[in-house]
mmCIF file of C-alpha atoms in Angstrom:
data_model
loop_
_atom_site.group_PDB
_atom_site.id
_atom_site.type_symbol
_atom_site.label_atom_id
_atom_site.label_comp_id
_atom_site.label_asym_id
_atom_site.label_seq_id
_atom_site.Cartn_x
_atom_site.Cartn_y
_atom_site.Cartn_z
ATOM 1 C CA UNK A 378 124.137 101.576 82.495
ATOM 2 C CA UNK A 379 125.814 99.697 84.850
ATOM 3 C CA UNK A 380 125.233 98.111 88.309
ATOM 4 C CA UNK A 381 123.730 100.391 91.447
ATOM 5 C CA UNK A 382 122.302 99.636 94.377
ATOM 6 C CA UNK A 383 120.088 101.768 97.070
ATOM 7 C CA UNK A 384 118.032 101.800 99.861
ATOM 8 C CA UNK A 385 114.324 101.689 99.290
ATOM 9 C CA UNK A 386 112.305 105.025 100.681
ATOM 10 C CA UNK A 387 110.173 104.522 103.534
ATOM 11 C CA UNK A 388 108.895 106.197 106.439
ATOM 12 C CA UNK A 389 109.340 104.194 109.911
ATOM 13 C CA UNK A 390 106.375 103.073 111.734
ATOM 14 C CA UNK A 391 104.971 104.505 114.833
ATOM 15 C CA UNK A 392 105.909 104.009 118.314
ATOM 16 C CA UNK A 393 108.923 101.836 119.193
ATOM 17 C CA UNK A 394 110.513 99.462 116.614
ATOM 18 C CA UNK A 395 113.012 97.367 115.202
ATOM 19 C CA UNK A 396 114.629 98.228 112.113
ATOM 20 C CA UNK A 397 116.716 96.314 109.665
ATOM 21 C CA UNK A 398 118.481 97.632 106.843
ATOM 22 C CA UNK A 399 121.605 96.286 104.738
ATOM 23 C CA UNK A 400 124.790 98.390 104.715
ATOM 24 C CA UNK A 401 125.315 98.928 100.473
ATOM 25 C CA UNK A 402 128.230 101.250 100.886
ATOM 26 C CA UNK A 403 130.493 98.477 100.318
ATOM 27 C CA UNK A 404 128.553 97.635 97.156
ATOM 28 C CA UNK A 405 130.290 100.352 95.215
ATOM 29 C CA UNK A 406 133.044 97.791 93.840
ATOM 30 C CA UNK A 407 130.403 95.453 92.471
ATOM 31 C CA UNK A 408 130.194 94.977 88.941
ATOM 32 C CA UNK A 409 126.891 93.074 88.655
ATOM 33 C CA UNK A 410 128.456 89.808 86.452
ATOM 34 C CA UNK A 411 127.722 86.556 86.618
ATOM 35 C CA UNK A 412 129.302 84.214 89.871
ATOM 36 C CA UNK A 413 130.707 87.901 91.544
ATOM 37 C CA UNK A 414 130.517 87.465 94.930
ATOM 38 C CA UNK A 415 129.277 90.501 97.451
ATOM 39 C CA UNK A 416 128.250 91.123 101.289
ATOM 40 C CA UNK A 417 125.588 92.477 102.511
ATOM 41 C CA UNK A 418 125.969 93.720 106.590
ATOM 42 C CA UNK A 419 122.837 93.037 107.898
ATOM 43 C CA UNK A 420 122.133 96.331 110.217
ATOM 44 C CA UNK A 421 120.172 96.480 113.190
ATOM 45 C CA UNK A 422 119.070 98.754 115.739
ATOM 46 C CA UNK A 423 115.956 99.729 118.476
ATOM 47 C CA UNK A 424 114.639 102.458 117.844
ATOM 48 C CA UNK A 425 114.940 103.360 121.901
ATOM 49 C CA UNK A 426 118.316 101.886 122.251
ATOM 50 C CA UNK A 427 117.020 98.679 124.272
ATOM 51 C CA UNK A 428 118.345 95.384 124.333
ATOM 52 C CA UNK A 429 115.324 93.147 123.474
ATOM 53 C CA UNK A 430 114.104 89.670 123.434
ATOM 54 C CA UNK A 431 115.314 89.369 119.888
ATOM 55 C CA UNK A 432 113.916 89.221 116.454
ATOM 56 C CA UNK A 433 112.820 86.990 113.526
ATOM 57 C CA UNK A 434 113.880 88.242 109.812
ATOM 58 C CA UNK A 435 112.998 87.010 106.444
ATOM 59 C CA UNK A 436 115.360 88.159 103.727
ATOM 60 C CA UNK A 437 113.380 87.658 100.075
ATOM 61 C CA UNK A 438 115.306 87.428 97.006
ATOM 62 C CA UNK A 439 114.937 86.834 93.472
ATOM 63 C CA UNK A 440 116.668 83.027 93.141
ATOM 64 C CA UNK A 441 117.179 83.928 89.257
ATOM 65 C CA UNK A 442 119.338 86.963 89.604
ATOM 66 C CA UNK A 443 121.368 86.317 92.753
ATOM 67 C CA UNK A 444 121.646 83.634 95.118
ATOM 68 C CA UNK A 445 122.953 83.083 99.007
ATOM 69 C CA UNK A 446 126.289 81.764 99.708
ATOM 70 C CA UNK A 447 126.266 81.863 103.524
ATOM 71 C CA UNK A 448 125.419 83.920 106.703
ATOM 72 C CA UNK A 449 128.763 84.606 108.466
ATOM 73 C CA UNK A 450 129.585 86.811 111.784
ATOM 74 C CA UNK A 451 125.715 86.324 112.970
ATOM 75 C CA UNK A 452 125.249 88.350 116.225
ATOM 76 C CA UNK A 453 124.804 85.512 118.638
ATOM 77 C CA UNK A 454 121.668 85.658 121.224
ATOM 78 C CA UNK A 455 121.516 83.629 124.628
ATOM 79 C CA UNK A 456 119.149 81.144 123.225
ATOM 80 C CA UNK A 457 118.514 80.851 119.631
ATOM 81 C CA UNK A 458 120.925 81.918 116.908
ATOM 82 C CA UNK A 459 120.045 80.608 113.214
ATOM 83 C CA UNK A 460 119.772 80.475 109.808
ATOM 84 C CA UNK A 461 118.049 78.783 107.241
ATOM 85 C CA UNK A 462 118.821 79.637 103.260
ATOM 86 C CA UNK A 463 117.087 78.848 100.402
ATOM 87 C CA UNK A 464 113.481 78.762 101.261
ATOM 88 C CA UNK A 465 110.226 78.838 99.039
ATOM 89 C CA UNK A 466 108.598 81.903 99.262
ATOM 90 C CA UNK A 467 105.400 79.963 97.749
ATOM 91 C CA UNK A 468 103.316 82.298 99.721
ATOM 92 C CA UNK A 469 104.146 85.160 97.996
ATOM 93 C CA UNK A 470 104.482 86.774 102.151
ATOM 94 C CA UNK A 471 106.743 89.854 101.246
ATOM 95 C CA UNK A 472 103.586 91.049 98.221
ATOM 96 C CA UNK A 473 106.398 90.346 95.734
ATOM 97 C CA UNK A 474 105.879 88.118 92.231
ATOM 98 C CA UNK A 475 109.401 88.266 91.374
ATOM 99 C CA UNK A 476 111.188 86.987 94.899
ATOM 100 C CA UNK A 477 111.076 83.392 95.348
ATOM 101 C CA UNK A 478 113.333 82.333 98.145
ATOM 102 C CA UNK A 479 114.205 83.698 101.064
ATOM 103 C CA UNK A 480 116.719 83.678 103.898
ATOM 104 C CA UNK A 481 115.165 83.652 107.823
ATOM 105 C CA UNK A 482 117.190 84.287 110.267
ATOM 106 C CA UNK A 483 116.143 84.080 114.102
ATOM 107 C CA UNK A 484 117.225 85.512 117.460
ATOM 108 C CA UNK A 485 116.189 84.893 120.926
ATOM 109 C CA UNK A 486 117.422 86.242 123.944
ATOM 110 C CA UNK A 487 115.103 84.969 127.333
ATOM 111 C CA UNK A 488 116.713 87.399 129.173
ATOM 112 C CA UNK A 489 116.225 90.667 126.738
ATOM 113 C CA UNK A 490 120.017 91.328 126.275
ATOM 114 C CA UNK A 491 120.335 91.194 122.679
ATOM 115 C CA UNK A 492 121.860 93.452 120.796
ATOM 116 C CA UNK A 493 121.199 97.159 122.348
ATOM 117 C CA UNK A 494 122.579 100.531 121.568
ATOM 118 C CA UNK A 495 121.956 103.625 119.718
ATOM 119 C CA UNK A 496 123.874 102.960 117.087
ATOM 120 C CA UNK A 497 123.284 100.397 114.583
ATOM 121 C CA UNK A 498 125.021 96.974 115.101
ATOM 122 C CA UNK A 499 125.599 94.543 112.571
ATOM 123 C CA UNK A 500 123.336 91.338 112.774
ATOM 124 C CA UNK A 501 124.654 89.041 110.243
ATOM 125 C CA UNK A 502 126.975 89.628 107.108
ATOM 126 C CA UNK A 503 124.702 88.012 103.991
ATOM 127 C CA UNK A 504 127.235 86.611 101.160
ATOM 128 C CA UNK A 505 125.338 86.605 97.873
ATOM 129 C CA UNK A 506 126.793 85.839 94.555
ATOM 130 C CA UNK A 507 125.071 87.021 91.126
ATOM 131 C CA UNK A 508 123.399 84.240 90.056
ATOM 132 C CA UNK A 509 124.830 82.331 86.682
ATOM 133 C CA UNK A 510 123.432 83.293 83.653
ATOM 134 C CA UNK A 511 122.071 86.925 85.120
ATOM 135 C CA UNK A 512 123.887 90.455 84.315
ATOM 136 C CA UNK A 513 122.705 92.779 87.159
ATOM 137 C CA UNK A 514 124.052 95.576 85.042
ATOM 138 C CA UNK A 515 121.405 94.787 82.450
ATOM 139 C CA UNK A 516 118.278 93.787 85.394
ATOM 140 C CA UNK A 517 117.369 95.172 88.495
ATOM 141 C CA UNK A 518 116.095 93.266 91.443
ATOM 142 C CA UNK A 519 115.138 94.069 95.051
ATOM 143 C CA UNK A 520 116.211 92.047 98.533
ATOM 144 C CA UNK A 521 112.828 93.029 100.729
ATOM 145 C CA UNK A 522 112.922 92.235 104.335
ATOM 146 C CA UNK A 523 110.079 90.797 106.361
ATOM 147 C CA UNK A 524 109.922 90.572 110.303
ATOM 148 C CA UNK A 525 108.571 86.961 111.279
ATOM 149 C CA UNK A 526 108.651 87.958 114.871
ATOM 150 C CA UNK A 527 109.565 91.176 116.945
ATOM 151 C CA UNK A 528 110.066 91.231 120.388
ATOM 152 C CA UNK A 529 107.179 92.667 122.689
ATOM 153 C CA UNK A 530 105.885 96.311 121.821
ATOM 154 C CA UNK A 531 108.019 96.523 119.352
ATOM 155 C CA UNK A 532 106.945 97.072 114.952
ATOM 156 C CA UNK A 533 109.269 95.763 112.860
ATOM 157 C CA UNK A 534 110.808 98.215 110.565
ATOM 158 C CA UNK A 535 112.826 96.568 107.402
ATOM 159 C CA UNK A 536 114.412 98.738 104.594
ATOM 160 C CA UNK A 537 114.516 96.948 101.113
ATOM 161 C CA UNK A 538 117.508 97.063 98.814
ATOM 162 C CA UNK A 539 117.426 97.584 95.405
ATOM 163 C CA UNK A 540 120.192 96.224 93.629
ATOM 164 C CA UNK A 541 121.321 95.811 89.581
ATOM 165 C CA UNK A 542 120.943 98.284 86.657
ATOM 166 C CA UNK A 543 121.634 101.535 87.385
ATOM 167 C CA UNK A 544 118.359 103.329 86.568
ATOM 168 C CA UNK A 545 118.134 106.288 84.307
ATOM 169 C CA UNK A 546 118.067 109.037 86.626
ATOM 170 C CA UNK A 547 114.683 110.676 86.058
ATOM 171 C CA UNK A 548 114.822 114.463 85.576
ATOM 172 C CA UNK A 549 111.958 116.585 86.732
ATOM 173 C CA UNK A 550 111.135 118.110 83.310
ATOM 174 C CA UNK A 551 112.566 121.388 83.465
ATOM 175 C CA UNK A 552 109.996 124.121 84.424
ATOM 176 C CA UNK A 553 109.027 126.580 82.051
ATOM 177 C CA UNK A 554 110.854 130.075 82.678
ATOM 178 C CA UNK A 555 108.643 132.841 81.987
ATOM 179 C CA UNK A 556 109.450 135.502 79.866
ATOM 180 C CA UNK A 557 111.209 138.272 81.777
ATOM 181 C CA UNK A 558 108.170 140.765 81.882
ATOM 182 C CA UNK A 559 109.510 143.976 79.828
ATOM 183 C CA UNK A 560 110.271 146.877 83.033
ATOM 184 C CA UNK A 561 107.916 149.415 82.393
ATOM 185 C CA UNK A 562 109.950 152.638 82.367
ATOM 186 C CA UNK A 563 109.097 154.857 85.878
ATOM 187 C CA UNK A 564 107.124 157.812 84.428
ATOM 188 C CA UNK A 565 109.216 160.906 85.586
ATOM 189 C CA UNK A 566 106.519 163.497 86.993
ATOM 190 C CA UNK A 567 107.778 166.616 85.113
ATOM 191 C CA UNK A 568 107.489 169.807 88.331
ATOM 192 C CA UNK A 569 104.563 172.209 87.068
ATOM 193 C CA UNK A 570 106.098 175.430 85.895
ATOM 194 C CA UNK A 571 104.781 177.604 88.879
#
């Protein structure tokens, strides 16, 4: 056992989006206990390349296993830059029973000049601490991301985390080696005695 953490298969949608994804290489120092502290770099990037209008995302989170501390280094926009932490996920929006708050965190750019380039740019750094009382090396959780607005022709595209117990690396059940068939001996065609 012990505490993991890894990005959640999925396949991007069609056309031109927005995608979101947390950086968890720095996660590999985490131990999972109780009150650690860890950041999450919030990643961002068009899929063209574009600037945009900006973006609405809702960060959902499982209160009982890890909790925010703060939103630090958030990429600023020309007209709205915010948080908001700790909110009731009462309508159950990201199709998840076990997250119950969530983080949303807005941009909004009137003149489409946020945050362009082919390379993904770091949005926001998300603090988090284990939450008291949980063991992440013992339970597993998942930070899902939800888009609550995208700019103009664009999807939103959000990668979940899974964080906490390392799972038990499933093995594809070896497949069964057939039996080297025997080699038949070549028959030798003896020359007819002339």
């Amino acid at each position: 056992s012990g505490f993991s953490s890894g990005l959640v298969d999925s396949t991007p949608p069609e056309g031109s989006y927005q995608e979101v994804y947390f950086d968890n290489s720095g996660l590999s120092e985490v131990t999972g206990n109780a009150g650690e502290e860890f950041t999450l770099p919030l990643m961002y990037k068009a899929s063209d390349g574009a600037t945009t209008t900006g973006l609405g995302v809702e960060i959902y989170y499982d209160s009982t296993l890890i909790t925010p501390v703060a939103v630090e280094d958030q990429l600023p926009a020309s007209m709205i830059t915010t948080n908001t932490l700790d909110l009731s996920d009462n309508s159950n929006a990201d199709s998840d029973e076990s997250t119950d708050k969530y983080i949303i965190l807005n941009w909004a750019d009137m003149f489409g000049t946020w945050a362009g380039g082919t390379d993904p740019t770091i949005v926001a750094n998300i603090k988090f601490k284990v939450a008291e009382g949980a063991d992440l090396t013992t339970a597993a959780t998942s930070i899902r991301l939800e888009g609550s607005e995208t700019a103009a022709g664009y999807s939103f595209y959000g990668q979940d985390l899974n964080l906490g117990e390392e799972p038990v690396a499933e093995e594809p059940a070896p497949e069964p080696v057939p039996e080297p068939e025997p080699e038949e001996e070549p028959e030798v065609e003896e020359p007819v005695a002339e």
